[in-house]
PDB file of C-alpha atoms in Angstrom:
ATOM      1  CA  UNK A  14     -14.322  13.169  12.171  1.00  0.00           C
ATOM      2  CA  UNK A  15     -12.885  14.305   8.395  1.00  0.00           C
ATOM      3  CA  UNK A  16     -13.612  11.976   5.867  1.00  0.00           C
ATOM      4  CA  UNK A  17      -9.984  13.432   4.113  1.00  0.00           C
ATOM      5  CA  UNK A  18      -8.005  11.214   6.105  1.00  0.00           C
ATOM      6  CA  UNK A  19      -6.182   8.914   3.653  1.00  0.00           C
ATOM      7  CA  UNK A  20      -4.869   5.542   5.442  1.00  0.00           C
ATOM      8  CA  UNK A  21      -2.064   3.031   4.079  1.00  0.00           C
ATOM      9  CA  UNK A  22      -2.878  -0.132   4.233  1.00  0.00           C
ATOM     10  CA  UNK A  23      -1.094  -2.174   7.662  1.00  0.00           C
ATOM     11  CA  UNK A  24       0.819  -4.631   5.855  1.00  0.00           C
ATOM     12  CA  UNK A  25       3.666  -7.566   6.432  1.00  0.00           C
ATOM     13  CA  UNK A  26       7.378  -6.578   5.636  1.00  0.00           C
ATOM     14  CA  UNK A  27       9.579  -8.832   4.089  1.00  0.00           C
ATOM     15  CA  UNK A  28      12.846  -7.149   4.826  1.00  0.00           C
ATOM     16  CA  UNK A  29      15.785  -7.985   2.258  1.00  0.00           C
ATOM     17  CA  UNK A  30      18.686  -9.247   3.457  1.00  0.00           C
ATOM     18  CA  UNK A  31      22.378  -9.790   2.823  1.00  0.00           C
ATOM     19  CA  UNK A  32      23.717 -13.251   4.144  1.00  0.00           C
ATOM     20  CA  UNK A  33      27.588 -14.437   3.850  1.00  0.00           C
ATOM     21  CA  UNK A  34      29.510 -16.642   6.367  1.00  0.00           C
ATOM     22  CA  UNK A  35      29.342 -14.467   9.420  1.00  0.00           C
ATOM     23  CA  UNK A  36      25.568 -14.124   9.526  1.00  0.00           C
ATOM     24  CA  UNK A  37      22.703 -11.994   7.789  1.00  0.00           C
ATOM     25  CA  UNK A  38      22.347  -8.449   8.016  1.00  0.00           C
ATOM     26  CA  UNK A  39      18.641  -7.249   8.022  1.00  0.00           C
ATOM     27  CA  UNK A  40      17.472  -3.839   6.391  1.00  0.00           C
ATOM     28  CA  UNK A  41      14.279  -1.355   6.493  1.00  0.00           C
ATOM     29  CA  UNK A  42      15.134   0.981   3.006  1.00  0.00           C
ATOM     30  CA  UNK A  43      11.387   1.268   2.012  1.00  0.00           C
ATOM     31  CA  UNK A  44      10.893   5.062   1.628  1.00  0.00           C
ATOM     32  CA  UNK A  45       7.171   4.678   0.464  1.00  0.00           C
ATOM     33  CA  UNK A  46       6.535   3.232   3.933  1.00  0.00           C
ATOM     34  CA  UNK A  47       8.085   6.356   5.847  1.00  0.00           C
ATOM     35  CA  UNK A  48       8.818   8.750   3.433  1.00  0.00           C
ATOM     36  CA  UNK A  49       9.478  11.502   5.449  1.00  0.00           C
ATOM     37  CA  UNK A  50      12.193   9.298   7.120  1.00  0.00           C
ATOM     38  CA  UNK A  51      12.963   7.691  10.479  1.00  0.00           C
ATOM     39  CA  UNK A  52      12.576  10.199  13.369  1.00  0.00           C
ATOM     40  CA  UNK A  53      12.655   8.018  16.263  1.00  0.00           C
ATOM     41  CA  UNK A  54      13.755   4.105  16.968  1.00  0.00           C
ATOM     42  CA  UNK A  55      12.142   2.755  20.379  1.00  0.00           C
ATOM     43  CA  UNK A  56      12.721  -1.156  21.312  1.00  0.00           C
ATOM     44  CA  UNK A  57      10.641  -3.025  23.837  1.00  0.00           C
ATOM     45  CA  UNK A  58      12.066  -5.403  26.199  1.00  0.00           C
ATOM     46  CA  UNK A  59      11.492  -7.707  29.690  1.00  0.00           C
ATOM     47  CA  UNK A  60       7.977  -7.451  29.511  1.00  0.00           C
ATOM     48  CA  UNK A  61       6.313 -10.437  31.368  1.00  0.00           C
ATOM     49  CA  UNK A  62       5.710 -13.349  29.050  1.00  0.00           C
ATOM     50  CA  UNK A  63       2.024 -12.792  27.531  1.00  0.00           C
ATOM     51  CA  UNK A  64       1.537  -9.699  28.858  1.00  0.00           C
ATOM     52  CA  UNK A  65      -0.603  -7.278  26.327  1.00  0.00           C
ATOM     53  CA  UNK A  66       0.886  -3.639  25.240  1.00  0.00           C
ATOM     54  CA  UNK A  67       0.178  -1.053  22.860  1.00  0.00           C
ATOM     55  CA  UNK A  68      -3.808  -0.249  23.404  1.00  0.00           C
ATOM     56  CA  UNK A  69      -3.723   2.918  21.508  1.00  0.00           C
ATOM     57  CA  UNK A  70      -3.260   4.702  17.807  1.00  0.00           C
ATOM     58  CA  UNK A  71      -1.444   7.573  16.518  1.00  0.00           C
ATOM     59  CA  UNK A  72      -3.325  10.584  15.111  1.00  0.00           C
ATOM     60  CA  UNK A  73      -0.418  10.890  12.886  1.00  0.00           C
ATOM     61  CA  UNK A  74       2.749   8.792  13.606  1.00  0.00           C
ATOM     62  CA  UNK A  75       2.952   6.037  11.307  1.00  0.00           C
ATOM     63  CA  UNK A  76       5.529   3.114  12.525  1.00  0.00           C
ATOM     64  CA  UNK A  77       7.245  -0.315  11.182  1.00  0.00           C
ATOM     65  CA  UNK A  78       7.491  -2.938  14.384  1.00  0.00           C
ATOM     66  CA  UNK A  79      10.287  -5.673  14.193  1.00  0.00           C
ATOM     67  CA  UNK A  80      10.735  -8.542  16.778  1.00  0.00           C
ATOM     68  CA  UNK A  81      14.565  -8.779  17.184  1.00  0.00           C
ATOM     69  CA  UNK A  82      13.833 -11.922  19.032  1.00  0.00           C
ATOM     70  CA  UNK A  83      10.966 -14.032  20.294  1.00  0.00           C
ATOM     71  CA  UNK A  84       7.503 -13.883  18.886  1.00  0.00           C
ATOM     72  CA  UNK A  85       5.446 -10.421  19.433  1.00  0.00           C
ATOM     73  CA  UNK A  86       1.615 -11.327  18.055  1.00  0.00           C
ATOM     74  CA  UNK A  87       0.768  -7.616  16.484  1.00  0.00           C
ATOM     75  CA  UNK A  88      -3.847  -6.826  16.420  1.00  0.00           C
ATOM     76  CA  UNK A  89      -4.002  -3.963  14.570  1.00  0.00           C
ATOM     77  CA  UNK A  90      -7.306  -2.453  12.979  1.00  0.00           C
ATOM     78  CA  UNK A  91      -8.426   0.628  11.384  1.00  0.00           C
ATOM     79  CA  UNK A  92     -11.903   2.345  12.372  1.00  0.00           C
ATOM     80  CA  UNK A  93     -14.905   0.307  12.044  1.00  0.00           C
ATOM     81  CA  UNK A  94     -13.026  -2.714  10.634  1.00  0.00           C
ATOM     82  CA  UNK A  95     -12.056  -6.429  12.030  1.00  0.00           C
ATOM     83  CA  UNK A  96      -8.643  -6.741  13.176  1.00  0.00           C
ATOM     84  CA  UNK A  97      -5.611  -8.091  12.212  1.00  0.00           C
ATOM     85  CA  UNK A  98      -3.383 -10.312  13.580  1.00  0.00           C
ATOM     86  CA  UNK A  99       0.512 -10.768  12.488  1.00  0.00           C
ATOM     87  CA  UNK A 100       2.587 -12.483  14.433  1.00  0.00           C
ATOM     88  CA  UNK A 101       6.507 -11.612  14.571  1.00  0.00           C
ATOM     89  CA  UNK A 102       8.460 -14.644  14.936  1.00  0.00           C
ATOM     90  CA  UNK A 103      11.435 -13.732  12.201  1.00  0.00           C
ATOM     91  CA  UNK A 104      13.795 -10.936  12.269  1.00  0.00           C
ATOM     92  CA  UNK A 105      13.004 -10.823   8.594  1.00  0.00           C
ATOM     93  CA  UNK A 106       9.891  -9.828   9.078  1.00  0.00           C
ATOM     94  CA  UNK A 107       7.786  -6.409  10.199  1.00  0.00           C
ATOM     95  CA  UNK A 108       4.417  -4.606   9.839  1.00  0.00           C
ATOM     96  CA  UNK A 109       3.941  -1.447   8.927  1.00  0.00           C
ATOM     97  CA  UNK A 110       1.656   0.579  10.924  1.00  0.00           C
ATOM     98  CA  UNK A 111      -0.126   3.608   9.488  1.00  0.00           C
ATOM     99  CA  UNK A 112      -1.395   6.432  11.479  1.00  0.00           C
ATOM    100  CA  UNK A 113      -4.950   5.540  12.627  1.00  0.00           C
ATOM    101  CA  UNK A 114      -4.739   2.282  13.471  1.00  0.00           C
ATOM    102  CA  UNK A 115      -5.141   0.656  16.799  1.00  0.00           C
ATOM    103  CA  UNK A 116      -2.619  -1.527  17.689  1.00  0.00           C
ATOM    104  CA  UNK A 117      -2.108  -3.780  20.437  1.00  0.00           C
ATOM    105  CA  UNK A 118       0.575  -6.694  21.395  1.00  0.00           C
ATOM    106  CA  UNK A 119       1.463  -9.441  23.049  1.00  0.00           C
ATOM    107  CA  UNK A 120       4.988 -10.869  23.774  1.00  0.00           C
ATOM    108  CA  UNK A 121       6.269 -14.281  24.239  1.00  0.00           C
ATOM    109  CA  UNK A 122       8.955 -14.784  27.083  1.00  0.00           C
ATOM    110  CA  UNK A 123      12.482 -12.847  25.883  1.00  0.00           C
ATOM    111  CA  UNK A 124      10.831 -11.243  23.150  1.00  0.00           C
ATOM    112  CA  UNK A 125      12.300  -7.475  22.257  1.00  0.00           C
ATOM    113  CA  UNK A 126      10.335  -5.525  19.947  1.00  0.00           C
ATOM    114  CA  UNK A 127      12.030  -2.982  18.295  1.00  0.00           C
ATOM    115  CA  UNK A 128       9.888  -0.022  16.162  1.00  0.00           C
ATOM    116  CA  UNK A 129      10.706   2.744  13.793  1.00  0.00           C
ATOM    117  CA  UNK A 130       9.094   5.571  13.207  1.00  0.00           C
ATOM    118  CA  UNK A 131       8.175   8.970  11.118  1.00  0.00           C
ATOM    119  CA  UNK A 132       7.814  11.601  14.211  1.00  0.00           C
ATOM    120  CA  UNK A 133       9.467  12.639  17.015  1.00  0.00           C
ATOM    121  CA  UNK A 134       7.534  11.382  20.680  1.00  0.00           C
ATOM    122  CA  UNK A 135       4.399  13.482  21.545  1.00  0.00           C
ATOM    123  CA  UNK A 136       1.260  12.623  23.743  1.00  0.00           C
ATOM    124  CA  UNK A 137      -0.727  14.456  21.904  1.00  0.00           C
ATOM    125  CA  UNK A 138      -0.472  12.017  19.060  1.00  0.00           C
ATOM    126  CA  UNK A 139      -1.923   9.343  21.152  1.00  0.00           C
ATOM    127  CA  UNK A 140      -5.500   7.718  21.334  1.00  0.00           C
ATOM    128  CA  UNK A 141      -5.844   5.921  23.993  1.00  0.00           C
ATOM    129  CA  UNK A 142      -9.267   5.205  24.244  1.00  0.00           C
ATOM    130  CA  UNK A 143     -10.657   2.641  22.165  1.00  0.00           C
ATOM    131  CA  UNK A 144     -14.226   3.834  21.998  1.00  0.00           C
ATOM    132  CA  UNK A 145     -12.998   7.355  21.103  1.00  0.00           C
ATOM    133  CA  UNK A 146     -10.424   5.778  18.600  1.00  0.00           C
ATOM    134  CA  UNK A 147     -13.950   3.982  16.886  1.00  0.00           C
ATOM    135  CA  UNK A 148     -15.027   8.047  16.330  1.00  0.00           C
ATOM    136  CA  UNK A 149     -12.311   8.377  13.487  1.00  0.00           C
ATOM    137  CA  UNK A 150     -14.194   6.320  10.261  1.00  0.00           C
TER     138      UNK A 150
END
C-alpha cells in the first residue's frame, strides 16, 4: 500500500464547556480535527450491554465518537501498531478517529454513542477485514 498516507494521531478530546444554573452545554469547535467540516452525525443506541461494535476502518472518513451516556470502551489502532484503549464515561470527553484506524467498541448497559464525522456514508470507505486492514502500513 502507499507509503504517502499521512495519519493524525487518535487522541482524547476534552470538549470545553459552558456551565450556569440550568446545566452545561458541551461543544466539538476543533476545526484541525475535521477541517473540512461535519458531513454526517450518526448516534448508537440499545445495543445489548457488552456487546462489541465497530470491527472496521475508514479508507478516508475520519470521525470524533462521544458517549452521551453510559461508558463506550473505544480499541483503536493504526497498521502494525498495539492498540488503544479509551474509555468514554463523560460527556466531556471524545476521541478523535483518523482515517486508517481500526476501531472497535464495547458498550455498557444504556450507553448511546453518538459520532461526527468528515464524509458523507459510503461502503466503499469501509475495511472490514482486519487482516486486509494490517496491508495498509
Amino acid at each position: 500500500m502507499s507509503s504517502k498516507i499521512s495519519l493524525q494521531k487518535v487522541q482524547l478530546i476534552d470538549f470545553p464547556k459552558v456551565k450556569d444554573s440550568t446545566g452545561i452545554l458541551h461543544f466539538l469547535e476543533r476545526a484541525d480535527l475535521l477541517p473540512e467540516g461535519i458531513k454526517r452525525a450518526f448516534w448508537i443506541s440499545e445495543v445489548s450491554e457488552q456487546s462489541n461494535r465497530g470491527k472496521h476502518a475508514h479508507l478516508r472518513e475520519s470521525q470524533v465518537l462521544v458517549a452521551v451516556s453510559g461508558i463506550v470502551e473505544v480499541w483503536a489502532h493504526q497498521a502494525g501498531q498495539k492498540a488503544v484503549k479509551f474509555s468514554l464515561d463523560r460527556p466531556n470527553l471524545g476521541v478523535f478517529i483518523p482515517a486508517l484506524t481500526w476501531v472497535e467498541t464495547k458498550f455498557s448497559k444504556g450507553a448511546i454513542l453518538l459520532g461526527f464525522s468528515n464524509q458523507e456514508f459510503s461502503e466503499s470507505d469501509y475495511i472490514r477485514n482486519l487482516d486486509e486492514f494490517e496491508k495498509y502500513q
